[in-house]
């Protein structure tokens, strides 16, 4: 791979700040030696951001854990890792300790596990600051506050005394970044720092990281499986596949004109998922006009009771407030919004897995809330669900065949075991699962396979409505693409109605004819997808649209520069008036006082906003 | 579909992991040997557990002696008595464990799965029983019923043992109830009873099985303790507890009377604990 070497090391006469030469990483396990990466040669220059792209399991995390000397038990690394001219491999723990934090900072994917749970975040920051600099407690406190302010943590003085669990995911990631910056590192390694966050928050964190990197002249390594996230921050991109480096070059070169077939397919998939294409499979599928609603919600509200504090005061949490919509037989509706917006609650209330406290749920015109238990169970066959967590949604003690056959045992008790087995195998084959998988257990499957099994379990009864609760967010890009095609295919073949929940608007655009935008459990906008993506009426819909990461390395940095700030408030204390007003750039006095009415805005659009006419 | 699937692929994997653990295998071998010896002792030895040998009163152990592990003050063969004690201890602890598991599993699963007010009441009941000093309960039981009745001992041990099982099963069930496969089962139209039987119980059985191997030694210890206090097995029957108690009386003049049953107790408990730990590792496929 001489060309890769050239592009990695040949830029400028200056030696790279971090250079990996022939780095191989592996693990000794009981079953022998497993290689995570082999022969990686890379350089990161001062002040540049290197994006490392690869699917999960490509070895990208292990390579940089090896750089930091943080490999897990049984891990080993060979080759050479030089940081500022100094060899890191084979260094003692003490020398690496001095380097970590002070010269190289690290931000991980899950900030909850990287922060000490019982200590206030301010105290953790003070501790690290005092370790790196010879300063007293007061000085450290002042610097910690300055850092928290710099990472744009809202209300830093109050957050200072809060523990990690009291902060949202985005806030925790900001604290992690502050911690990583506290030693004023020359290199920041960010490992999937935004993968567990909402799109809006992801865009904020990306913009922040890029800003900080420029401002401090830091070098940064940004590891991600998400091309959209990389495109906004990376100057150069290295592509890893199955433990080897297959392509490396400037972001524009790699993302605009990839040389390798693999990179090309990644870029194409990212473009598909970012919604560069017209909705697929939706056009030919206009539901028959006479068809009634397969699923309808009428002013459905769900309330939970949360107990807080020493006296266990019961606080009502309105997870869903008067949601109404109708899904025509064979139709499709997308539900979007940030986490905590009530999307999953809506899905579960629609299937009566959660009891609504008010309103009506209609299944094929029957009031589902009035059904007797036995009748309810019988009618459940028309509405099925698949979930986000591929492993969590399958019983770990059952084989694939048992899992998929279970609904048949309930609803088609007349079927003998041979007929059941045939039905299961036919469906597995239709969903692209090899027959030998039938005897496996969920933990022996990949995430994508598990999700197909969950889909098979849902489809075996040939339901009329399939509810998908974020079915793709735990999957790799190529796997996502496969499942999307599968859903499109199923809709075309069997006229399946689809209720598709996602925080990824681009996906919803591809799969659904209409989109419902939820915020804090309230409906903000309901519109045909084409209308929503062309001209969203509600300011919140616009914010969501603006946050979709684009895999275009020229476009994306500009978009990040205009990211709106703010995160949803706690649903325990929803704001008065329009719940969105604290974040809304167009909020007026009226918005703070009165709840906007749900009104039609023409062209099949309905919206809850006082100012939609002026803003249109 | 059960027929089509090689039954117990999960259990097969667990067995493989278990048999790859040398400590577990040794512990298992020793346990089986002990159990066999305890069962066959009357057939193998010319002595019986209550037979008195007037020629050899309080003899120390010796390979050439008539009694390999010596005799007690009444001239009864210590090896035979100890093996009889092992048998009784194993029997009582196994039955008491089974009793406490059945009650605890049902109680905990129902409370955890139903939740709400029923859960509250059921678990408060457990808390109240927990708060009663268990020795006190046992003393009351043994004074109400004739002393030395093994069923009383069983009830006493089981009545205390199920409380922890119930709590553990309830916690496991509560965690399971939020898992998505339970929701999927509800969406699939399974009745609550079917969900409990098909999805909840099999998934709590793993941790419970492990817990069981860890409470068997606890039960043996409790039984020995009660017998030591004179509340359990009574003379002339032998249990490890009352043998050790008898041994302490002669500790200064005839230490073997204490050491022999104590050694058996230690070996038994160590093996059971080792096996329990190994089982826990084997039943959790996520551990490597």
mmCIF file of N, CA and C in Angstrom, chain A residues 313-400:
data_model
loop_
_atom_site.group_PDB
_atom_site.id
_atom_site.type_symbol
_atom_site.label_atom_id
_atom_site.label_comp_id
_atom_site.label_asym_id
_atom_site.label_seq_id
_atom_site.Cartn_x
_atom_site.Cartn_y
_atom_site.Cartn_z
ATOM 1 N N UNK A 313 -42.238 11.774 46.902
ATOM 2 C CA UNK A 313 -43.351 12.559 46.401
ATOM 3 C C UNK A 313 -43.692 12.062 44.998
ATOM 4 N N UNK A 314 -44.986 11.822 44.771
ATOM 5 C CA UNK A 314 -45.391 11.340 43.456
ATOM 6 C C UNK A 314 -45.585 12.526 42.518
ATOM 7 N N UNK A 315 -44.816 12.551 41.439
ATOM 8 C CA UNK A 315 -44.951 13.632 40.477
ATOM 9 C C UNK A 315 -45.511 13.048 39.180
ATOM 10 N N UNK A 316 -46.503 13.708 38.613
ATOM 11 C CA UNK A 316 -47.016 13.203 37.340
ATOM 12 C C UNK A 316 -46.089 13.599 36.197
ATOM 13 N N UNK A 317 -45.795 12.638 35.337
ATOM 14 C CA UNK A 317 -44.969 12.934 34.174
ATOM 15 C C UNK A 317 -45.847 12.679 32.950
ATOM 16 N N UNK A 318 -46.113 13.734 32.202
ATOM 17 C CA UNK A 318 -46.967 13.558 31.031
ATOM 18 C C UNK A 318 -46.073 13.163 29.865
ATOM 19 N N UNK A 319 -46.077 11.878 29.567
ATOM 20 C CA UNK A 319 -45.188 11.378 28.522
ATOM 21 C C UNK A 319 -45.782 11.612 27.144
ATOM 22 N N UNK A 320 -47.106 11.658 27.100
ATOM 23 C CA UNK A 320 -47.770 11.866 25.819
ATOM 24 C C UNK A 320 -49.021 12.676 26.100
ATOM 25 N N UNK A 321 -49.226 13.747 25.327
ATOM 26 C CA UNK A 321 -50.351 14.616 25.602
ATOM 27 C C UNK A 321 -51.223 14.726 24.362
ATOM 28 N N UNK A 322 -52.412 14.130 24.452
ATOM 29 C CA UNK A 322 -53.441 14.246 23.414
ATOM 30 C C UNK A 322 -52.903 14.032 22.003
ATOM 31 N N UNK A 323 -52.348 12.865 21.794
ATOM 32 C CA UNK A 323 -51.867 12.547 20.451
ATOM 33 C C UNK A 323 -53.012 11.969 19.628
ATOM 34 N N UNK A 324 -53.163 12.446 18.411
ATOM 35 C CA UNK A 324 -54.203 11.942 17.513
ATOM 36 C C UNK A 324 -53.609 11.761 16.130
ATOM 37 N N UNK A 325 -53.854 10.622 15.554
ATOM 38 C CA UNK A 325 -53.524 10.454 14.138
ATOM 39 C C UNK A 325 -54.231 9.208 13.650
ATOM 40 N N UNK A 326 -54.298 9.059 12.361
ATOM 41 C CA UNK A 326 -54.881 7.856 11.789
ATOM 42 C C UNK A 326 -53.910 7.298 10.767
ATOM 43 N N UNK A 327 -53.718 5.991 10.833
ATOM 44 C CA UNK A 327 -52.852 5.328 9.868
ATOM 45 C C UNK A 327 -53.751 4.468 8.984
ATOM 46 N N UNK A 328 -53.839 4.842 7.703
ATOM 47 C CA UNK A 328 -54.693 4.091 6.785
ATOM 48 C C UNK A 328 -54.116 2.702 6.573
ATOM 49 N N UNK A 329 -54.987 1.756 6.229
ATOM 50 C CA UNK A 329 -54.497 0.409 5.929
ATOM 51 C C UNK A 329 -53.494 0.514 4.798
ATOM 52 N N UNK A 330 -52.334 -0.053 4.978
ATOM 53 C CA UNK A 330 -51.299 0.016 3.958
ATOM 54 C C UNK A 330 -50.555 1.338 3.911
ATOM 55 N N UNK A 331 -50.903 2.252 4.786
ATOM 56 C CA UNK A 331 -50.235 3.552 4.793
ATOM 57 C C UNK A 331 -48.982 3.532 5.642
ATOM 58 N N UNK A 332 -48.272 4.639 5.671
ATOM 59 C CA UNK A 332 -47.078 4.688 6.506
ATOM 60 C C UNK A 332 -46.965 6.058 7.156
ATOM 61 N N UNK A 333 -46.589 6.032 8.430
ATOM 62 C CA UNK A 333 -46.447 7.267 9.177
ATOM 63 C C UNK A 333 -45.133 7.203 9.941
ATOM 64 N N UNK A 334 -44.344 8.249 9.804
ATOM 65 C CA UNK A 334 -43.104 8.325 10.549
ATOM 66 C C UNK A 334 -43.312 9.182 11.782
ATOM 67 N N UNK A 335 -42.648 8.818 12.883
ATOM 68 C CA UNK A 335 -42.732 9.639 14.086
ATOM 69 C C UNK A 335 -41.311 10.037 14.454
ATOM 70 N N UNK A 336 -41.065 11.341 14.503
ATOM 71 C CA UNK A 336 -39.711 11.803 14.757
ATOM 72 C C UNK A 336 -39.689 12.753 15.947
ATOM 73 N N UNK A 337 -38.502 12.985 16.469
ATOM 74 C CA UNK A 337 -38.325 13.862 17.610
ATOM 75 C C UNK A 337 -37.106 13.397 18.371
ATOM 76 N N UNK A 338 -36.667 14.224 19.331
ATOM 77 C CA UNK A 338 -35.498 13.833 20.106
ATOM 78 C C UNK A 338 -35.887 12.789 21.141
ATOM 79 N N UNK A 339 -34.884 12.185 21.800
ATOM 80 C CA UNK A 339 -35.217 11.216 22.835
ATOM 81 C C UNK A 339 -35.904 11.960 23.975
ATOM 82 N N UNK A 340 -36.836 11.277 24.631
ATOM 83 C CA UNK A 340 -37.634 11.940 25.653
ATOM 84 C C UNK A 340 -38.820 12.661 25.057
ATOM 85 N N UNK A 341 -39.004 12.547 23.757
ATOM 86 C CA UNK A 341 -40.101 13.250 23.112
ATOM 87 C C UNK A 341 -41.411 12.482 23.120
ATOM 88 N N UNK A 342 -41.381 11.252 23.631
ATOM 89 C CA UNK A 342 -42.615 10.485 23.732
ATOM 90 C C UNK A 342 -42.863 9.550 22.566
ATOM 91 N N UNK A 343 -41.863 9.327 21.719
ATOM 92 C CA UNK A 343 -42.060 8.485 20.543
ATOM 93 C C UNK A 343 -42.346 7.038 20.945
ATOM 94 N N UNK A 344 -41.498 6.491 21.823
ATOM 95 C CA UNK A 344 -41.693 5.094 22.227
ATOM 96 C C UNK A 344 -42.974 4.930 23.023
ATOM 97 N N UNK A 345 -43.286 5.922 23.850
ATOM 98 C CA UNK A 345 -44.532 5.871 24.607
ATOM 99 C C UNK A 345 -45.713 5.796 23.657
ATOM 100 N N UNK A 346 -45.651 6.593 22.608
ATOM 101 C CA UNK A 346 -46.730 6.598 21.620
ATOM 102 C C UNK A 346 -46.873 5.212 20.991
ATOM 103 N N UNK A 347 -45.743 4.612 20.622
ATOM 104 C CA UNK A 347 -45.791 3.292 19.991
ATOM 105 C C UNK A 347 -46.429 2.280 20.925
ATOM 106 N N UNK A 348 -46.018 2.320 22.185
ATOM 107 C CA UNK A 348 -46.536 1.338 23.136
ATOM 108 C C UNK A 348 -47.992 1.593 23.477
ATOM 109 N N UNK A 349 -48.389 2.857 23.535
ATOM 110 C CA UNK A 349 -49.796 3.165 23.799
ATOM 111 C C UNK A 349 -50.647 2.712 22.620
ATOM 112 N N UNK A 350 -50.120 2.865 21.406
ATOM 113 C CA UNK A 350 -50.893 2.477 20.221
ATOM 114 C C UNK A 350 -51.137 0.976 20.204
ATOM 115 N N UNK A 351 -50.227 0.208 20.792
ATOM 116 C CA UNK A 351 -50.396 -1.246 20.841
ATOM 117 C C UNK A 351 -50.981 -1.704 22.173
ATOM 118 N N UNK A 352 -51.310 -0.755 22.988
ATOM 119 C CA UNK A 352 -51.819 -1.023 24.336
ATOM 120 C C UNK A 352 -50.849 -1.878 25.137
ATOM 121 N N UNK A 353 -49.582 -1.605 24.976
ATOM 122 C CA UNK A 353 -48.589 -2.222 25.862
ATOM 123 C C UNK A 353 -48.434 -1.344 27.088
ATOM 124 N N UNK A 354 -48.830 -0.086 26.957
ATOM 125 C CA UNK A 354 -48.949 0.835 28.080
ATOM 126 C C UNK A 354 -50.404 1.279 28.081
ATOM 127 N N UNK A 355 -50.987 1.449 29.264
ATOM 128 C CA UNK A 355 -52.366 1.899 29.308
ATOM 129 C C UNK A 355 -52.414 3.418 29.211
ATOM 130 N N UNK A 356 -53.087 3.970 28.199
ATOM 131 C CA UNK A 356 -53.260 5.424 28.145
ATOM 132 C C UNK A 356 -54.178 5.870 29.285
ATOM 133 N N UNK A 357 -54.020 7.114 29.744
ATOM 134 C CA UNK A 357 -54.897 7.582 30.808
ATOM 135 C C UNK A 357 -56.103 8.307 30.230
ATOM 136 N N UNK A 358 -56.057 8.646 28.955
ATOM 137 C CA UNK A 358 -57.207 9.288 28.330
ATOM 138 C C UNK A 358 -57.146 9.039 26.836
ATOM 139 N N UNK A 359 -58.282 9.169 26.183
ATOM 140 C CA UNK A 359 -58.327 9.059 24.735
ATOM 141 C C UNK A 359 -58.780 7.688 24.267
ATOM 142 N N UNK A 360 -58.805 7.510 22.943
ATOM 143 C CA UNK A 360 -59.251 6.240 22.368
ATOM 144 C C UNK A 360 -58.217 5.714 21.402
ATOM 145 N N UNK A 361 -58.043 4.392 21.420
ATOM 146 C CA UNK A 361 -57.158 3.740 20.452
ATOM 147 C C UNK A 361 -58.021 2.805 19.624
ATOM 148 N N UNK A 362 -58.012 2.990 18.301
ATOM 149 C CA UNK A 362 -58.859 2.161 17.441
ATOM 150 C C UNK A 362 -58.003 1.253 16.580
ATOM 151 N N UNK A 363 -58.266 -0.045 16.673
ATOM 152 C CA UNK A 363 -57.614 -1.025 15.796
ATOM 153 C C UNK A 363 -58.647 -1.480 14.784
ATOM 154 N N UNK A 364 -58.439 -1.247 13.534
ATOM 155 C CA UNK A 364 -59.398 -1.603 12.478
ATOM 156 C C UNK A 364 -60.800 -1.148 12.878
ATOM 157 N N UNK A 365 -60.880 -0.021 13.517
ATOM 158 C CA UNK A 365 -62.175 0.510 13.900
ATOM 159 C C UNK A 365 -62.708 0.044 15.241
ATOM 160 N N UNK A 366 -62.045 -0.914 15.871
ATOM 161 C CA UNK A 366 -62.510 -1.383 17.180
ATOM 162 C C UNK A 366 -61.789 -0.641 18.293
ATOM 163 N N UNK A 367 -62.515 -0.279 19.319
ATOM 164 C CA UNK A 367 -61.897 0.419 20.443
ATOM 165 C C UNK A 367 -61.050 -0.565 21.248
ATOM 166 N N UNK A 368 -59.726 -0.441 21.122
ATOM 167 C CA UNK A 368 -58.830 -1.409 21.753
ATOM 168 C C UNK A 368 -58.851 -1.292 23.273
ATOM 169 N N UNK A 369 -59.201 -0.111 23.776
ATOM 170 C CA UNK A 369 -59.168 0.070 25.231
ATOM 171 C C UNK A 369 -60.378 -0.574 25.893
ATOM 172 N N UNK A 370 -61.420 -0.875 25.079
ATOM 173 C CA UNK A 370 -62.629 -1.447 25.658
ATOM 174 C C UNK A 370 -62.664 -2.961 25.517
ATOM 175 N N UNK A 371 -61.641 -3.548 24.894
ATOM 176 C CA UNK A 371 -61.674 -4.984 24.654
ATOM 177 C C UNK A 371 -61.430 -5.775 25.942
ATOM 178 N N UNK A 372 -62.126 -6.910 26.062
ATOM 179 C CA UNK A 372 -61.876 -7.821 27.179
ATOM 180 C C UNK A 372 -60.517 -8.481 26.951
ATOM 181 N N UNK A 373 -59.845 -8.906 28.038
ATOM 182 C CA UNK A 373 -58.480 -9.423 27.893
ATOM 183 C C UNK A 373 -58.325 -10.469 26.805
ATOM 184 N N UNK A 374 -59.265 -11.408 26.728
ATOM 185 C CA UNK A 374 -59.100 -12.485 25.758
ATOM 186 C C UNK A 374 -59.239 -11.975 24.322
ATOM 187 N N UNK A 375 -60.250 -11.114 24.134
ATOM 188 C CA UNK A 375 -60.490 -10.523 22.820
ATOM 189 C C UNK A 375 -59.303 -9.644 22.415
ATOM 190 N N UNK A 376 -58.756 -8.936 23.391
ATOM 191 C CA UNK A 376 -57.598 -8.079 23.148
ATOM 192 C C UNK A 376 -56.433 -8.907 22.627
ATOM 193 N N UNK A 377 -56.167 -10.037 23.296
ATOM 194 C CA UNK A 377 -55.041 -10.876 22.881
ATOM 195 C C UNK A 377 -55.267 -11.420 21.481
ATOM 196 N N UNK A 378 -56.524 -11.739 21.163
ATOM 197 C CA UNK A 378 -56.824 -12.284 19.851
ATOM 198 C C UNK A 378 -56.563 -11.240 18.770
ATOM 199 N N UNK A 379 -56.938 -9.996 19.073
ATOM 200 C CA UNK A 379 -56.804 -8.952 18.058
ATOM 201 C C UNK A 379 -55.371 -8.434 17.925
ATOM 202 N N UNK A 380 -54.531 -8.782 18.857
ATOM 203 C CA UNK A 380 -53.154 -8.301 18.794
ATOM 204 C C UNK A 380 -52.421 -8.787 17.548
ATOM 205 N N UNK A 381 -52.928 -9.849 16.950
ATOM 206 C CA UNK A 381 -52.213 -10.405 15.796
ATOM 207 C C UNK A 381 -52.140 -9.430 14.636
ATOM 208 N N UNK A 382 -53.048 -8.441 14.598
ATOM 209 C CA UNK A 382 -53.049 -7.485 13.494
ATOM 210 C C UNK A 382 -51.990 -6.410 13.642
ATOM 211 N N UNK A 383 -51.456 -6.246 14.836
ATOM 212 C CA UNK A 383 -50.487 -5.171 15.060
ATOM 213 C C UNK A 383 -49.259 -5.749 15.744
ATOM 214 N N UNK A 384 -48.134 -5.652 15.098
ATOM 215 C CA UNK A 384 -46.907 -6.190 15.685
ATOM 216 C C UNK A 384 -45.858 -5.097 15.819
ATOM 217 N N UNK A 385 -44.795 -5.407 16.558
ATOM 218 C CA UNK A 385 -43.807 -4.369 16.855
ATOM 219 C C UNK A 385 -42.395 -4.939 16.764
ATOM 220 N N UNK A 386 -41.449 -4.147 16.307
ATOM 221 C CA UNK A 386 -40.037 -4.489 16.476
ATOM 222 C C UNK A 386 -39.343 -3.344 17.211
ATOM 223 N N UNK A 387 -38.305 -3.704 17.966
ATOM 224 C CA UNK A 387 -37.718 -2.744 18.895
ATOM 225 C C UNK A 387 -36.320 -2.318 18.476
ATOM 226 N N UNK A 388 -35.778 -1.419 19.273
ATOM 227 C CA UNK A 388 -34.452 -0.878 18.972
ATOM 228 C C UNK A 388 -33.335 -1.878 19.253
ATOM 229 N N UNK A 389 -33.360 -2.469 20.456
ATOM 230 C CA UNK A 389 -32.249 -3.313 20.891
ATOM 231 C C UNK A 389 -32.398 -4.707 20.283
ATOM 232 N N UNK A 390 -31.544 -5.064 19.323
ATOM 233 C CA UNK A 390 -31.732 -6.334 18.633
ATOM 234 C C UNK A 390 -31.633 -7.529 19.571
ATOM 235 N N UNK A 391 -30.740 -7.453 20.557
ATOM 236 C CA UNK A 391 -30.571 -8.592 21.457
ATOM 237 C C UNK A 391 -31.651 -8.605 22.530
ATOM 238 N N UNK A 392 -31.981 -7.429 23.046
ATOM 239 C CA UNK A 392 -32.963 -7.347 24.124
ATOM 240 C C UNK A 392 -34.349 -7.789 23.703
ATOM 241 N N UNK A 393 -34.618 -7.779 22.398
ATOM 242 C CA UNK A 393 -35.983 -8.097 22.009
ATOM 243 C C UNK A 393 -36.165 -9.580 21.710
ATOM 244 N N UNK A 394 -35.116 -10.369 21.907
ATOM 245 C CA UNK A 394 -35.251 -11.818 21.721
ATOM 246 C C UNK A 394 -34.942 -12.526 23.042
ATOM 247 N N UNK A 395 -35.772 -13.504 23.380
ATOM 248 C CA UNK A 395 -35.555 -14.269 24.605
ATOM 249 C C UNK A 395 -34.248 -15.063 24.491
ATOM 250 N N UNK A 396 -33.257 -14.784 25.359
ATOM 251 C CA UNK A 396 -31.953 -15.418 25.210
ATOM 252 C C UNK A 396 -31.974 -16.930 25.406
ATOM 253 N N UNK A 397 -33.034 -17.456 25.978
ATOM 254 C CA UNK A 397 -33.095 -18.900 26.228
ATOM 255 C C UNK A 397 -33.830 -19.659 25.136
ATOM 256 N N UNK A 398 -34.240 -18.980 24.075
ATOM 257 C CA UNK A 398 -34.997 -19.664 23.028
ATOM 258 C C UNK A 398 -34.209 -19.634 21.729
ATOM 259 N N UNK A 399 -34.405 -20.665 20.913
ATOM 260 C CA UNK A 399 -33.760 -20.653 19.601
ATOM 261 C C UNK A 399 -34.559 -19.764 18.660
ATOM 262 N N UNK A 400 -33.915 -19.433 17.549
ATOM 263 C CA UNK A 400 -34.573 -18.587 16.553
ATOM 264 C C UNK A 400 -35.904 -19.197 16.128
#
